Amino acid sequence: MESLIQQAGLGDILAKVRNQERLSLDDGKRLFTCPDILALGYLANMVRERKNGNQAYFIYNQHINYSNICTNLCKFCAFGKEKGDALAYQMTVEEIKEKVQQRLDEPITEIHIVGGIHPDLPYSYYLEILQGVKEVRPDVHIQAFTCVEIQHLADLNKKSVADTLEELKEAGLGSLPGGGAEVFHPRIREITCPNKLSGEGWLRVAKTAHQHGLRTNATMLYGHIETIEERVEHLDALRQTQDETGGFLTYIPLAFHPKNTAMSEYSRTTGMEDLKNIAVARLMLDNFDHIKAYWVMIGSKLAQVALSFGADDLDGTVKEEIITRMAGGESEQALGHKTLIRLIKEAGREPVERDTLYEVLARF
Ligand code: V47
């Protein structure tokens, strides 16, 4: 294997990985341009096994997208709709509680709640969602509202992000999902999501959450117009923030799905790009404990392979995911416990059911 890595021109990076030295931005660019996926995978797997051994995590979770009405209307998104659009919807708090109620017999430990930036739902609605879900399922961990939604809620609340997060915590918020990060570089935001919170703004909200005891996830939406430099800068910004706060739980690369978006002329990502984004993230994000291969976006078969290319987590049972499906995602709607365990076992890993904060709930 070592000669393969030398042949791929990555001998110096192998030495750094062995010595647990931080990779430079230039190393990151070289990794992204390296065509030798096995060499990348070998390097990423060294870090993956050092941090997580043979374990591969999954979670029993439920996704609820309370509304797709959105003022941002990002070009890469097929989910967001203008108010009045035939496909626009919004759930009442009662409907959300009903969704939670319907699955009370399942051992769900996390409810993941995100939606669009709605033009006129009041701040109280979001507090009531959290309180309502907790009323129906008091023990569940609510992972809700991206950094972009949190900034919007603080604006609605006419208070600081810090004070708003404290109120949301009081109402039942447990942690923040990683969406809305897209690619931080202003060039990408200007073209694809000019109305959205800036990259700096996203990082500021994430830092504030960490300072207030809320862990958060991080993502990058790749496979559209971003350059390799912009990807590497994005990873570096996350790495620097993690150095400061240690508050990120996991990083999830999100593969762009073009169908039904204003960028539908682009092609879907390939398996090679998907694996590369996982492997390079594992190598660059030396201060992140976990890298998630989100099976909804890359398919359960490639997610299984990704467990040997840097990923240590498959996310979860999910069910009723809408954001990827609206953009042409063709993965299964949900994966059962048994399927997740089988996928992990057949990848040669030990299946570990976790809670949101990566506490071990069961081993199989
Ligand atoms: O913020 C939007 C992205 C995100 C498309 O934190 C798209 O554990 C691909 O962040 N093609 C929402 N991606 C999903 C998300 C997420 C999912 C699962 C787990 C976690 C976590 C977070 O999806 C959005 C945006 O970045 N997105 N449109 C699209 N067409």
mmCIF file of C-alpha atoms and ligand atoms in Angstrom:
data_model
loop_
_atom_site.group_PDB
_atom_site.id
_atom_site.type_symbol
_atom_site.label_atom_id
_atom_site.label_comp_id
_atom_site.label_asym_id
_atom_site.label_seq_id
_atom_site.Cartn_x
_atom_site.Cartn_y
_atom_site.Cartn_z
ATOM 1 C CA MET A 1 0.000 0.000 0.000
ATOM 2 C CA GLU A 2 2.849 2.314 0.850
ATOM 3 C CA SER A 3 4.236 2.060 -2.684
ATOM 4 C CA LEU A 4 0.768 2.882 -4.049
ATOM 5 C CA ILE A 5 0.773 6.066 -1.964
ATOM 6 C CA GLN A 6 4.308 6.940 -3.108
ATOM 7 C CA GLN A 7 3.256 6.345 -6.720
ATOM 8 C CA ALA A 8 0.279 8.655 -6.221
ATOM 9 C CA GLY A 9 2.762 11.339 -5.111
ATOM 10 C CA LEU A 10 1.324 11.464 -1.594
ATOM 11 C CA GLY A 11 4.340 10.131 0.351
ATOM 12 C CA ASP A 12 4.776 13.387 2.280
ATOM 13 C CA ILE A 13 1.086 13.413 3.219
ATOM 14 C CA LEU A 14 1.358 9.802 4.433
ATOM 15 C CA ALA A 15 4.203 10.905 6.720
ATOM 16 C CA LYS A 16 2.078 13.772 8.071
ATOM 17 C CA VAL A 17 -0.915 11.483 8.646
ATOM 18 C CA ARG A 18 1.311 8.996 10.493
ATOM 19 C CA ASN A 19 2.756 11.779 12.676
ATOM 20 C CA GLN A 20 -0.700 13.290 13.210
ATOM 21 C CA GLU A 21 0.445 16.566 11.700
ATOM 22 C CA ARG A 22 -2.103 19.035 10.358
ATOM 23 C CA LEU A 23 -2.454 19.037 6.559
ATOM 24 C CA SER A 24 -2.007 22.359 4.770
ATOM 25 C CA LEU A 25 -4.485 23.942 2.358
ATOM 26 C CA ASP A 26 -2.129 22.968 -0.432
ATOM 27 C CA ASP A 27 -2.219 19.336 0.765
ATOM 28 C CA GLY A 28 -6.020 19.534 0.651
ATOM 29 C CA LYS A 29 -5.921 20.726 -2.981
ATOM 30 C CA ARG A 30 -3.506 17.940 -3.930
ATOM 31 C CA LEU A 31 -5.788 15.366 -2.320
ATOM 32 C CA PHE A 32 -8.827 16.678 -4.212
ATOM 33 C CA THR A 33 -6.938 16.496 -7.522
ATOM 34 C CA CYS A 34 -5.422 13.056 -6.881
ATOM 35 C CA PRO A 35 -7.104 10.518 -9.189
ATOM 36 C CA ASP A 36 -5.992 7.547 -7.078
ATOM 37 C CA ILE A 37 -9.045 6.851 -4.947
ATOM 38 C CA LEU A 38 -7.459 3.850 -3.226
ATOM 39 C CA ALA A 39 -4.510 5.947 -2.056
ATOM 40 C CA LEU A 40 -6.904 8.599 -0.709
ATOM 41 C CA GLY A 41 -9.051 5.949 0.913
ATOM 42 C CA TYR A 42 -6.073 4.288 2.568
ATOM 43 C CA LEU A 43 -4.935 7.585 4.088
ATOM 44 C CA ALA A 44 -8.447 8.556 5.206
ATOM 45 C CA ASN A 45 -9.052 5.123 6.672
ATOM 46 C CA MET A 46 -5.934 5.459 8.837
ATOM 47 C CA VAL A 47 -7.455 8.539 10.471
ATOM 48 C CA ARG A 48 -10.936 6.996 10.604
ATOM 49 C CA GLU A 49 -9.679 3.909 12.428
ATOM 50 C CA ARG A 50 -7.446 5.932 14.737
ATOM 51 C CA LYS A 51 -10.442 8.003 15.842
ATOM 52 C CA ASN A 52 -13.267 5.467 15.748
ATOM 53 C CA GLY A 53 -11.678 2.021 15.515
ATOM 54 C CA ASN A 54 -13.905 -0.418 13.704
ATOM 55 C CA GLN A 55 -17.141 1.198 14.891
ATOM 56 C CA ALA A 56 -19.732 2.564 12.464
ATOM 57 C CA TYR A 57 -22.552 4.582 13.970
ATOM 58 C CA PHE A 58 -26.200 4.996 13.136
ATOM 59 C CA ILE A 59 -29.156 6.620 14.863
ATOM 60 C CA TYR A 60 -32.883 5.940 15.075
ATOM 61 C CA ASN A 61 -34.284 9.311 13.967
ATOM 62 C CA GLN A 62 -37.269 11.057 12.415
ATOM 63 C CA HIS A 63 -37.142 14.015 10.015
ATOM 64 C CA ILE A 64 -39.844 16.698 10.025
ATOM 65 C CA ASN A 65 -39.757 19.576 7.516
ATOM 66 C CA TYR A 66 -42.352 21.952 8.961
ATOM 67 C CA SER A 67 -42.630 24.191 5.867
ATOM 68 C CA ASN A 68 -41.007 24.611 2.461
ATOM 69 C CA ILE A 69 -42.045 28.252 2.120
ATOM 70 C CA CYS A 70 -38.825 30.215 1.840
ATOM 71 C CA THR A 71 -37.739 33.745 1.039
ATOM 72 C CA ASN A 72 -34.195 32.696 0.133
ATOM 73 C CA LEU A 73 -35.066 30.590 -2.924
ATOM 74 C CA CYS A 74 -31.497 29.345 -3.399
ATOM 75 C CA LYS A 75 -30.715 28.235 -6.939
ATOM 76 C CA PHE A 76 -29.517 24.779 -5.863
ATOM 77 C CA CYS A 77 -32.646 23.992 -3.857
ATOM 78 C CA ALA A 78 -35.760 22.216 -5.136
ATOM 79 C CA PHE A 79 -37.426 22.202 -1.719
ATOM 80 C CA GLY A 80 -37.979 25.925 -1.087
ATOM 81 C CA LYS A 81 -41.113 27.473 -2.616
ATOM 82 C CA GLU A 82 -42.588 30.947 -2.722
ATOM 83 C CA LYS A 83 -45.684 31.542 -0.620
ATOM 84 C CA GLY A 84 -48.687 30.903 -2.857
ATOM 85 C CA ASP A 85 -46.866 28.312 -5.025
ATOM 86 C CA ALA A 86 -48.984 25.241 -5.743
ATOM 87 C CA LEU A 87 -46.406 23.044 -3.985
ATOM 88 C CA ALA A 88 -45.946 25.298 -0.942
ATOM 89 C CA TYR A 89 -46.962 23.881 2.437
ATOM 90 C CA GLN A 90 -46.702 24.630 6.121
ATOM 91 C CA MET A 91 -47.615 22.428 9.045
ATOM 92 C CA THR A 92 -49.438 23.582 12.118
ATOM 93 C CA VAL A 93 -47.922 22.767 15.491
ATOM 94 C CA GLU A 94 -50.769 20.256 15.925
ATOM 95 C CA GLU A 95 -49.807 18.519 12.660
ATOM 96 C CA ILE A 96 -46.194 18.318 13.770
ATOM 97 C CA LYS A 97 -47.254 16.825 17.111
ATOM 98 C CA GLU A 98 -49.410 14.343 15.196
ATOM 99 C CA LYS A 99 -46.372 13.239 13.157
ATOM 100 C CA VAL A 100 -44.459 12.598 16.371
ATOM 101 C CA GLN A 101 -47.472 10.832 17.922
ATOM 102 C CA GLN A 102 -47.812 8.490 14.894
ATOM 103 C CA ARG A 103 -44.356 7.009 15.541
ATOM 104 C CA LEU A 104 -44.411 6.784 19.329
ATOM 105 C CA ASP A 105 -44.149 2.998 19.151
ATOM 106 C CA GLU A 106 -40.737 3.227 17.427
ATOM 107 C CA PRO A 107 -37.507 3.659 19.457
ATOM 108 C CA ILE A 108 -36.739 7.079 17.958
ATOM 109 C CA THR A 109 -34.113 9.022 19.939
ATOM 110 C CA GLU A 110 -33.743 12.118 17.738
ATOM 111 C CA ILE A 111 -36.141 14.340 15.831
ATOM 112 C CA HIS A 112 -34.514 16.437 13.114
ATOM 113 C CA ILE A 113 -36.571 19.555 12.293
ATOM 114 C CA VAL A 114 -35.730 22.064 9.557
ATOM 115 C CA GLY A 115 -37.661 24.271 7.165
ATOM 116 C CA GLY A 116 -37.407 27.278 4.865
ATOM 117 C CA ILE A 117 -37.023 30.918 5.877
ATOM 118 C CA HIS A 118 -40.733 31.646 6.146
ATOM 119 C CA PRO A 119 -41.853 35.241 5.518
ATOM 120 C CA ASP A 120 -44.490 35.488 8.228
ATOM 121 C CA LEU A 121 -44.586 32.654 10.756
ATOM 122 C CA PRO A 122 -44.105 34.272 14.173
ATOM 123 C CA TYR A 123 -41.266 33.484 16.575
ATOM 124 C CA SER A 124 -43.785 31.865 18.949
ATOM 125 C CA TYR A 125 -44.505 29.153 16.313
ATOM 126 C CA TYR A 126 -40.920 27.866 16.563
ATOM 127 C CA LEU A 127 -41.006 27.793 20.377
ATOM 128 C CA GLU A 128 -44.321 25.949 20.191
ATOM 129 C CA ILE A 129 -42.862 23.341 17.813
ATOM 130 C CA LEU A 130 -40.153 22.539 20.356
ATOM 131 C CA GLN A 131 -42.546 22.549 23.317
ATOM 132 C CA GLY A 132 -45.149 20.523 21.394
ATOM 133 C CA VAL A 133 -42.673 17.814 20.331
ATOM 134 C CA LYS A 134 -41.413 17.543 23.920
ATOM 135 C CA GLU A 135 -44.992 17.243 25.205
ATOM 136 C CA VAL A 136 -45.604 14.221 22.977
ATOM 137 C CA ARG A 137 -42.129 12.676 23.334
ATOM 138 C CA PRO A 138 -40.383 14.147 26.402
ATOM 139 C CA ASP A 139 -37.199 12.062 26.177
ATOM 140 C CA VAL A 140 -36.398 12.722 22.541
ATOM 141 C CA HIS A 141 -33.431 14.880 21.511
ATOM 142 C CA ILE A 142 -34.565 17.680 19.200
ATOM 143 C CA GLN A 143 -31.965 18.614 16.611
ATOM 144 C CA ALA A 144 -33.574 21.585 14.919
ATOM 145 C CA PHE A 145 -33.090 24.761 12.905
ATOM 146 C CA THR A 146 -29.939 25.384 10.871
ATOM 147 C CA CYS A 147 -27.709 28.371 11.667
ATOM 148 C CA VAL A 148 -29.590 30.211 8.892
ATOM 149 C CA GLU A 149 -32.955 29.605 10.597
ATOM 150 C CA ILE A 150 -31.480 30.546 14.004
ATOM 151 C CA GLN A 151 -30.362 33.944 12.655
ATOM 152 C CA HIS A 152 -33.869 34.420 11.214
ATOM 153 C CA LEU A 153 -35.457 33.522 14.570
ATOM 154 C CA ALA A 154 -33.176 35.968 16.394
ATOM 155 C CA ASP A 155 -34.234 38.673 13.921
ATOM 156 C CA LEU A 156 -37.919 37.826 14.500
ATOM 157 C CA ASN A 157 -37.350 37.803 18.255
ATOM 158 C CA LYS A 158 -35.535 41.152 18.063
ATOM 159 C CA LYS A 159 -32.933 39.746 20.434
ATOM 160 C CA SER A 160 -29.366 38.518 20.057
ATOM 161 C CA VAL A 161 -28.586 35.052 18.698
ATOM 162 C CA ALA A 162 -27.252 34.172 22.157
ATOM 163 C CA ASP A 163 -30.462 35.164 23.979
ATOM 164 C CA THR A 164 -32.615 33.492 21.331
ATOM 165 C CA LEU A 165 -30.655 30.250 21.620
ATOM 166 C CA GLU A 166 -31.133 30.313 25.398
ATOM 167 C CA GLU A 167 -34.915 30.631 24.911
ATOM 168 C CA LEU A 168 -34.974 27.849 22.318
ATOM 169 C CA LYS A 169 -32.946 25.629 24.647
ATOM 170 C CA GLU A 170 -35.431 26.296 27.421
ATOM 171 C CA ALA A 171 -38.235 25.254 25.027
ATOM 172 C CA GLY A 172 -36.515 21.934 24.234
ATOM 173 C CA LEU A 173 -33.818 22.506 21.590
ATOM 174 C CA GLY A 174 -30.983 19.979 22.003
ATOM 175 C CA SER A 175 -28.587 20.717 19.125
ATOM 176 C CA LEU A 176 -28.417 22.237 15.627
ATOM 177 C CA PRO A 177 -28.184 20.335 12.327
ATOM 178 C CA GLY A 178 -25.460 21.275 9.858
ATOM 179 C CA GLY A 179 -27.486 22.626 6.919
ATOM 180 C CA GLY A 180 -27.254 26.060 5.357
ATOM 181 C CA ALA A 181 -23.448 26.115 5.224
ATOM 182 C CA GLU A 182 -23.433 25.417 1.448
ATOM 183 C CA VAL A 183 -20.002 26.762 0.397
ATOM 184 C CA PHE A 184 -18.877 29.692 2.536
ATOM 185 C CA HIS A 185 -17.029 31.587 -0.212
ATOM 186 C CA PRO A 186 -18.865 34.843 -1.128
ATOM 187 C CA ARG A 187 -18.480 34.075 -4.869
ATOM 188 C CA ILE A 188 -20.572 30.921 -4.499
ATOM 189 C CA ARG A 189 -23.157 32.582 -2.265
ATOM 190 C CA GLU A 190 -23.488 35.535 -4.636
ATOM 191 C CA ILE A 191 -24.300 33.214 -7.552
ATOM 192 C CA THR A 192 -26.281 30.424 -5.873
ATOM 193 C CA CYS A 193 -27.883 31.893 -2.742
ATOM 194 C CA PRO A 194 -27.563 35.687 -2.661
ATOM 195 C CA ASN A 195 -30.388 36.113 -0.145
ATOM 196 C CA LYS A 196 -28.972 33.692 2.385
ATOM 197 C CA LEU A 197 -27.032 34.415 5.569
ATOM 198 C CA SER A 198 -23.329 34.827 4.665
ATOM 199 C CA GLY A 199 -20.711 32.177 5.364
ATOM 200 C CA GLU A 200 -19.296 34.410 8.106
ATOM 201 C CA GLY A 201 -22.789 34.735 9.556
ATOM 202 C CA TRP A 202 -23.258 30.953 9.534
ATOM 203 C CA LEU A 203 -19.962 30.449 11.366
ATOM 204 C CA ARG A 204 -20.822 33.208 13.860
ATOM 205 C CA VAL A 205 -24.130 31.514 14.743
ATOM 206 C CA ALA A 206 -22.405 28.117 15.060
ATOM 207 C CA LYS A 207 -19.782 29.599 17.405
ATOM 208 C CA THR A 208 -22.450 31.287 19.525
ATOM 209 C CA ALA A 209 -24.345 27.999 19.778
ATOM 210 C CA HIS A 210 -21.159 26.231 20.912
ATOM 211 C CA GLN A 211 -20.498 28.947 23.500
ATOM 212 C CA HIS A 212 -24.007 28.354 24.849
ATOM 213 C CA GLY A 213 -23.576 24.620 25.238
ATOM 214 C CA LEU A 214 -25.332 23.585 22.040
ATOM 215 C CA ARG A 215 -23.416 21.183 19.793
ATOM 216 C CA THR A 216 -23.926 21.614 16.050
ATOM 217 C CA ASN A 217 -23.167 19.746 12.830
ATOM 218 C CA ALA A 218 -21.419 21.077 9.743
ATOM 219 C CA THR A 219 -21.975 20.468 6.037
ATOM 220 C CA MET A 220 -20.735 21.498 2.612
ATOM 221 C CA LEU A 221 -22.876 21.288 -0.529
ATOM 222 C CA TYR A 222 -20.452 20.112 -3.232
ATOM 223 C CA GLY A 223 -20.632 19.176 -6.896
ATOM 224 C CA HIS A 224 -21.902 22.375 -8.549
ATOM 225 C CA ILE A 225 -19.862 25.504 -9.426
ATOM 226 C CA GLU A 226 -17.411 25.457 -6.533
ATOM 227 C CA THR A 227 -13.650 25.212 -7.192
ATOM 228 C CA ILE A 228 -11.311 22.921 -5.299
ATOM 229 C CA GLU A 229 -9.769 25.993 -3.618
ATOM 230 C CA GLU A 230 -13.219 27.019 -2.380
ATOM 231 C CA ARG A 231 -13.865 23.534 -0.988
ATOM 232 C CA VAL A 232 -10.549 23.493 0.834
ATOM 233 C CA GLU A 233 -11.117 27.006 2.251
ATOM 234 C CA HIS A 234 -14.546 25.869 3.479
ATOM 235 C CA LEU A 235 -13.005 22.890 5.277
ATOM 236 C CA ASP A 236 -10.306 25.123 6.738
ATOM 237 C CA ALA A 237 -12.898 27.602 8.077
ATOM 238 C CA LEU A 238 -14.672 24.710 9.817
ATOM 239 C CA ARG A 239 -11.360 23.412 11.179
ATOM 240 C CA GLN A 240 -10.441 26.838 12.565
ATOM 241 C CA THR A 241 -13.844 27.229 14.208
ATOM 242 C CA GLN A 242 -13.535 23.770 15.715
ATOM 243 C CA ASP A 243 -10.104 24.729 17.114
ATOM 244 C CA GLU A 244 -11.776 27.657 18.872
ATOM 245 C CA THR A 245 -14.890 25.966 20.234
ATOM 246 C CA GLY A 246 -14.762 22.170 19.846
ATOM 247 C CA GLY A 247 -18.528 22.359 19.355
ATOM 248 C CA PHE A 248 -19.001 20.528 16.060
ATOM 249 C CA LEU A 249 -20.209 16.973 16.387
ATOM 250 C CA THR A 250 -19.836 15.755 12.831
ATOM 251 C CA TYR A 251 -19.231 16.866 9.259
ATOM 252 C CA ILE A 252 -21.540 15.795 6.440
ATOM 253 C CA PRO A 253 -20.578 16.389 2.791
ATOM 254 C CA LEU A 254 -23.818 16.905 0.827
ATOM 255 C CA ALA A 255 -23.817 15.829 -2.843
ATOM 256 C CA PHE A 256 -25.627 18.315 -5.088
ATOM 257 C CA HIS A 257 -28.828 16.947 -6.669
ATOM 258 C CA PRO A 258 -29.737 19.193 -9.630
ATOM 259 C CA LYS A 259 -33.228 17.989 -10.641
ATOM 260 C CA ASN A 260 -36.066 20.544 -10.272
ATOM 261 C CA THR A 261 -33.605 23.271 -9.251
ATOM 262 C CA ALA A 262 -32.604 26.492 -11.031
ATOM 263 C CA MET A 263 -29.267 24.731 -11.694
ATOM 264 C CA SER A 264 -30.731 21.670 -13.391
ATOM 265 C CA GLU A 265 -28.236 21.927 -16.266
ATOM 266 C CA TYR A 266 -25.547 20.476 -13.956
ATOM 267 C CA SER A 267 -24.977 16.723 -13.713
ATOM 268 C CA ARG A 268 -25.284 14.691 -10.551
ATOM 269 C CA THR A 269 -22.068 13.951 -8.695
ATOM 270 C CA THR A 270 -20.269 10.687 -9.447
ATOM 271 C CA GLY A 271 -19.326 7.986 -6.963
ATOM 272 C CA MET A 272 -15.669 9.023 -7.216
ATOM 273 C CA GLU A 273 -16.476 12.635 -6.276
ATOM 274 C CA ASP A 274 -18.641 11.453 -3.389
ATOM 275 C CA LEU A 275 -15.915 9.182 -1.973
ATOM 276 C CA LYS A 276 -13.279 11.862 -2.504
ATOM 277 C CA ASN A 277 -15.279 14.432 -0.560
ATOM 278 C CA ILE A 278 -15.557 12.023 2.333
ATOM 279 C CA ALA A 279 -11.887 10.993 2.254
ATOM 280 C CA VAL A 280 -10.486 14.522 1.928
ATOM 281 C CA ALA A 281 -12.780 15.807 4.678
ATOM 282 C CA ARG A 282 -11.584 13.021 6.978
ATOM 283 C CA LEU A 283 -7.985 14.017 6.291
ATOM 284 C CA MET A 284 -8.416 17.805 6.551
ATOM 285 C CA LEU A 285 -10.817 17.935 9.513
ATOM 286 C CA ASP A 286 -8.343 16.497 12.003
ATOM 287 C CA ASN A 287 -10.264 18.016 14.931
ATOM 288 C CA PHE A 288 -13.668 16.522 14.006
ATOM 289 C CA ASP A 289 -14.476 13.214 15.669
ATOM 290 C CA HIS A 290 -16.966 12.074 13.052
ATOM 291 C CA ILE A 291 -17.592 12.137 9.294
ATOM 292 C CA LYS A 292 -21.055 11.146 8.149
ATOM 293 C CA ALA A 293 -21.878 9.374 4.880
ATOM 294 C CA TYR A 294 -25.502 10.520 4.569
ATOM 295 C CA TRP A 295 -27.037 7.592 2.695
ATOM 296 C CA VAL A 296 -30.039 9.651 1.568
ATOM 297 C CA MET A 297 -27.761 11.776 -0.627
ATOM 298 C CA ILE A 298 -25.224 9.231 -1.892
ATOM 299 C CA GLY A 299 -27.299 6.048 -1.759
ATOM 300 C CA SER A 300 -27.015 3.246 0.774
ATOM 301 C CA LYS A 301 -24.602 1.205 -1.381
ATOM 302 C CA LEU A 302 -21.981 3.942 -1.732
ATOM 303 C CA ALA A 303 -22.488 4.992 1.903
ATOM 304 C CA GLN A 304 -21.537 1.438 2.848
ATOM 305 C CA VAL A 305 -18.309 1.688 0.804
ATOM 306 C CA ALA A 306 -17.641 5.119 2.340
ATOM 307 C CA LEU A 307 -17.205 3.393 5.712
ATOM 308 C CA SER A 308 -13.769 2.328 4.376
ATOM 309 C CA PHE A 309 -12.960 5.772 2.895
ATOM 310 C CA GLY A 310 -13.111 7.930 6.021
ATOM 311 C CA ALA A 311 -16.754 7.844 7.137
ATOM 312 C CA ASP A 312 -17.766 6.351 10.486
ATOM 313 C CA ASP A 313 -21.485 7.190 10.528
ATOM 314 C CA LEU A 314 -24.422 6.462 8.209
ATOM 315 C CA ASP A 315 -26.915 8.885 9.868
ATOM 316 C CA GLY A 316 -30.124 7.063 10.493
ATOM 317 C CA THR A 317 -33.481 5.634 9.716
ATOM 318 C CA VAL A 318 -34.634 9.128 8.519
ATOM 319 C CA LYS A 319 -38.016 8.446 6.769
ATOM 320 C CA GLU A 320 -39.978 11.165 4.965
ATOM 321 C CA GLU A 321 -36.894 13.088 3.831
ATOM 322 C CA ILE A 322 -38.050 15.750 1.367
ATOM 323 C CA ILE A 323 -35.119 18.059 0.528
ATOM 324 C CA THR A 324 -33.124 15.493 -1.481
ATOM 325 C CA ARG A 325 -36.156 13.737 -2.937
ATOM 326 C CA MET A 326 -37.547 16.990 -4.415
ATOM 327 C CA ALA A 327 -34.126 17.437 -6.129
ATOM 328 C CA GLY A 328 -34.196 14.000 -7.754
ATOM 329 C CA GLY A 329 -32.768 11.828 -4.948
ATOM 330 C CA GLU A 330 -33.608 8.194 -5.612
ATOM 331 C CA SER A 331 -32.547 6.525 -2.361
ATOM 332 C CA GLU A 332 -34.986 4.512 -0.318
ATOM 333 C CA GLN A 333 -37.431 6.603 1.762
ATOM 334 C CA ALA A 334 -36.254 5.009 4.990
ATOM 335 C CA LEU A 335 -33.824 2.380 6.135
ATOM 336 C CA GLY A 336 -34.853 0.046 8.915
ATOM 337 C CA HIS A 337 -32.716 -0.775 11.882
ATOM 338 C CA LYS A 338 -32.004 -4.225 10.451
ATOM 339 C CA THR A 339 -30.922 -2.884 7.058
ATOM 340 C CA LEU A 340 -28.548 -0.354 8.622
ATOM 341 C CA ILE A 341 -27.003 -3.069 10.786
ATOM 342 C CA ARG A 342 -26.615 -5.371 7.791
ATOM 343 C CA LEU A 343 -25.038 -2.648 5.641
ATOM 344 C CA ILE A 344 -22.504 -1.937 8.389
ATOM 345 C CA LYS A 345 -21.740 -5.576 9.154
ATOM 346 C CA GLU A 346 -21.212 -6.425 5.502
ATOM 347 C CA ALA A 347 -18.789 -3.482 5.287
ATOM 348 C CA GLY A 348 -16.742 -5.292 7.939
ATOM 349 C CA ARG A 349 -17.537 -2.746 10.654
ATOM 350 C CA GLU A 350 -19.154 -2.998 14.068
ATOM 351 C CA PRO A 351 -22.656 -1.439 14.080
ATOM 352 C CA VAL A 352 -23.153 0.945 16.994
ATOM 353 C CA GLU A 353 -26.475 2.632 17.640
ATOM 354 C CA ARG A 354 -25.784 6.115 19.025
ATOM 355 C CA ASP A 355 -27.756 9.051 20.310
ATOM 356 C CA THR A 356 -27.311 12.553 18.859
ATOM 357 C CA LEU A 357 -24.273 13.271 21.037
ATOM 358 C CA TYR A 358 -22.605 9.951 20.076
ATOM 359 C CA GLU A 359 -23.321 8.207 23.352
ATOM 360 C CA VAL A 360 -23.441 4.477 22.631
ATOM 361 C CA LEU A 361 -26.941 2.996 23.013
ATOM 362 C CA ALA A 362 -26.375 -0.505 21.649
ATOM 363 C CA ARG A 363 -23.809 -2.657 19.878
ATOM 364 C CA PHE A 364 -24.708 -5.398 17.408
HETATM 365 O O1 V47 B 1 -29.074 23.172 3.951
HETATM 366 C C1 V47 B 1 -30.421 21.853 -0.553
HETATM 367 C C2 V47 B 1 -28.728 21.015 1.149
HETATM 368 C C3 V47 B 1 -29.296 20.860 3.343
HETATM 369 C C4 V47 B 1 -29.982 20.514 -2.169
HETATM 370 O O2 V47 B 1 -26.886 17.854 10.378
HETATM 371 C C5 V47 B 1 -29.175 20.170 -1.094
HETATM 372 O O3 V47 B 1 -26.951 15.705 10.571
HETATM 373 C C6 V47 B 1 -28.239 18.488 -2.319
HETATM 374 O O4 V47 B 1 -28.246 19.840 6.055
HETATM 375 N N1 V47 B 1 -28.968 18.794 -3.400
HETATM 376 C C7 V47 B 1 -30.300 20.240 4.289
HETATM 377 N N2 V47 B 1 -28.315 19.154 -1.151
HETATM 378 C C8 V47 B 1 -29.898 18.838 4.704
HETATM 379 C C9 V47 B 1 -28.887 18.857 5.800
HETATM 380 C C10 V47 B 1 -28.667 17.641 6.611
HETATM 381 C C11 V47 B 1 -29.124 16.422 6.176
HETATM 382 C C12 V47 B 1 -28.910 15.304 6.982
HETATM 383 C C13 V47 B 1 -28.277 15.386 8.186
HETATM 384 C C14 V47 B 1 -27.834 16.635 8.614
HETATM 385 C C15 V47 B 1 -27.177 16.753 9.937
HETATM 386 C C16 V47 B 1 -28.024 17.764 7.826
HETATM 387 O O5 V47 B 1 -29.362 20.209 2.094
HETATM 388 C C17 V47 B 1 -29.471 22.297 2.971
HETATM 389 C C18 V47 B 1 -28.615 22.399 1.750
HETATM 390 O O6 V47 B 1 -27.271 22.592 2.105
HETATM 391 N N3 V47 B 1 -29.473 21.016 -0.117
HETATM 392 N N4 V47 B 1 -30.744 21.552 -1.807
HETATM 393 C C19 V47 B 1 -29.852 19.793 -3.383
HETATM 394 N N5 V47 B 1 -30.568 20.101 -4.452
#
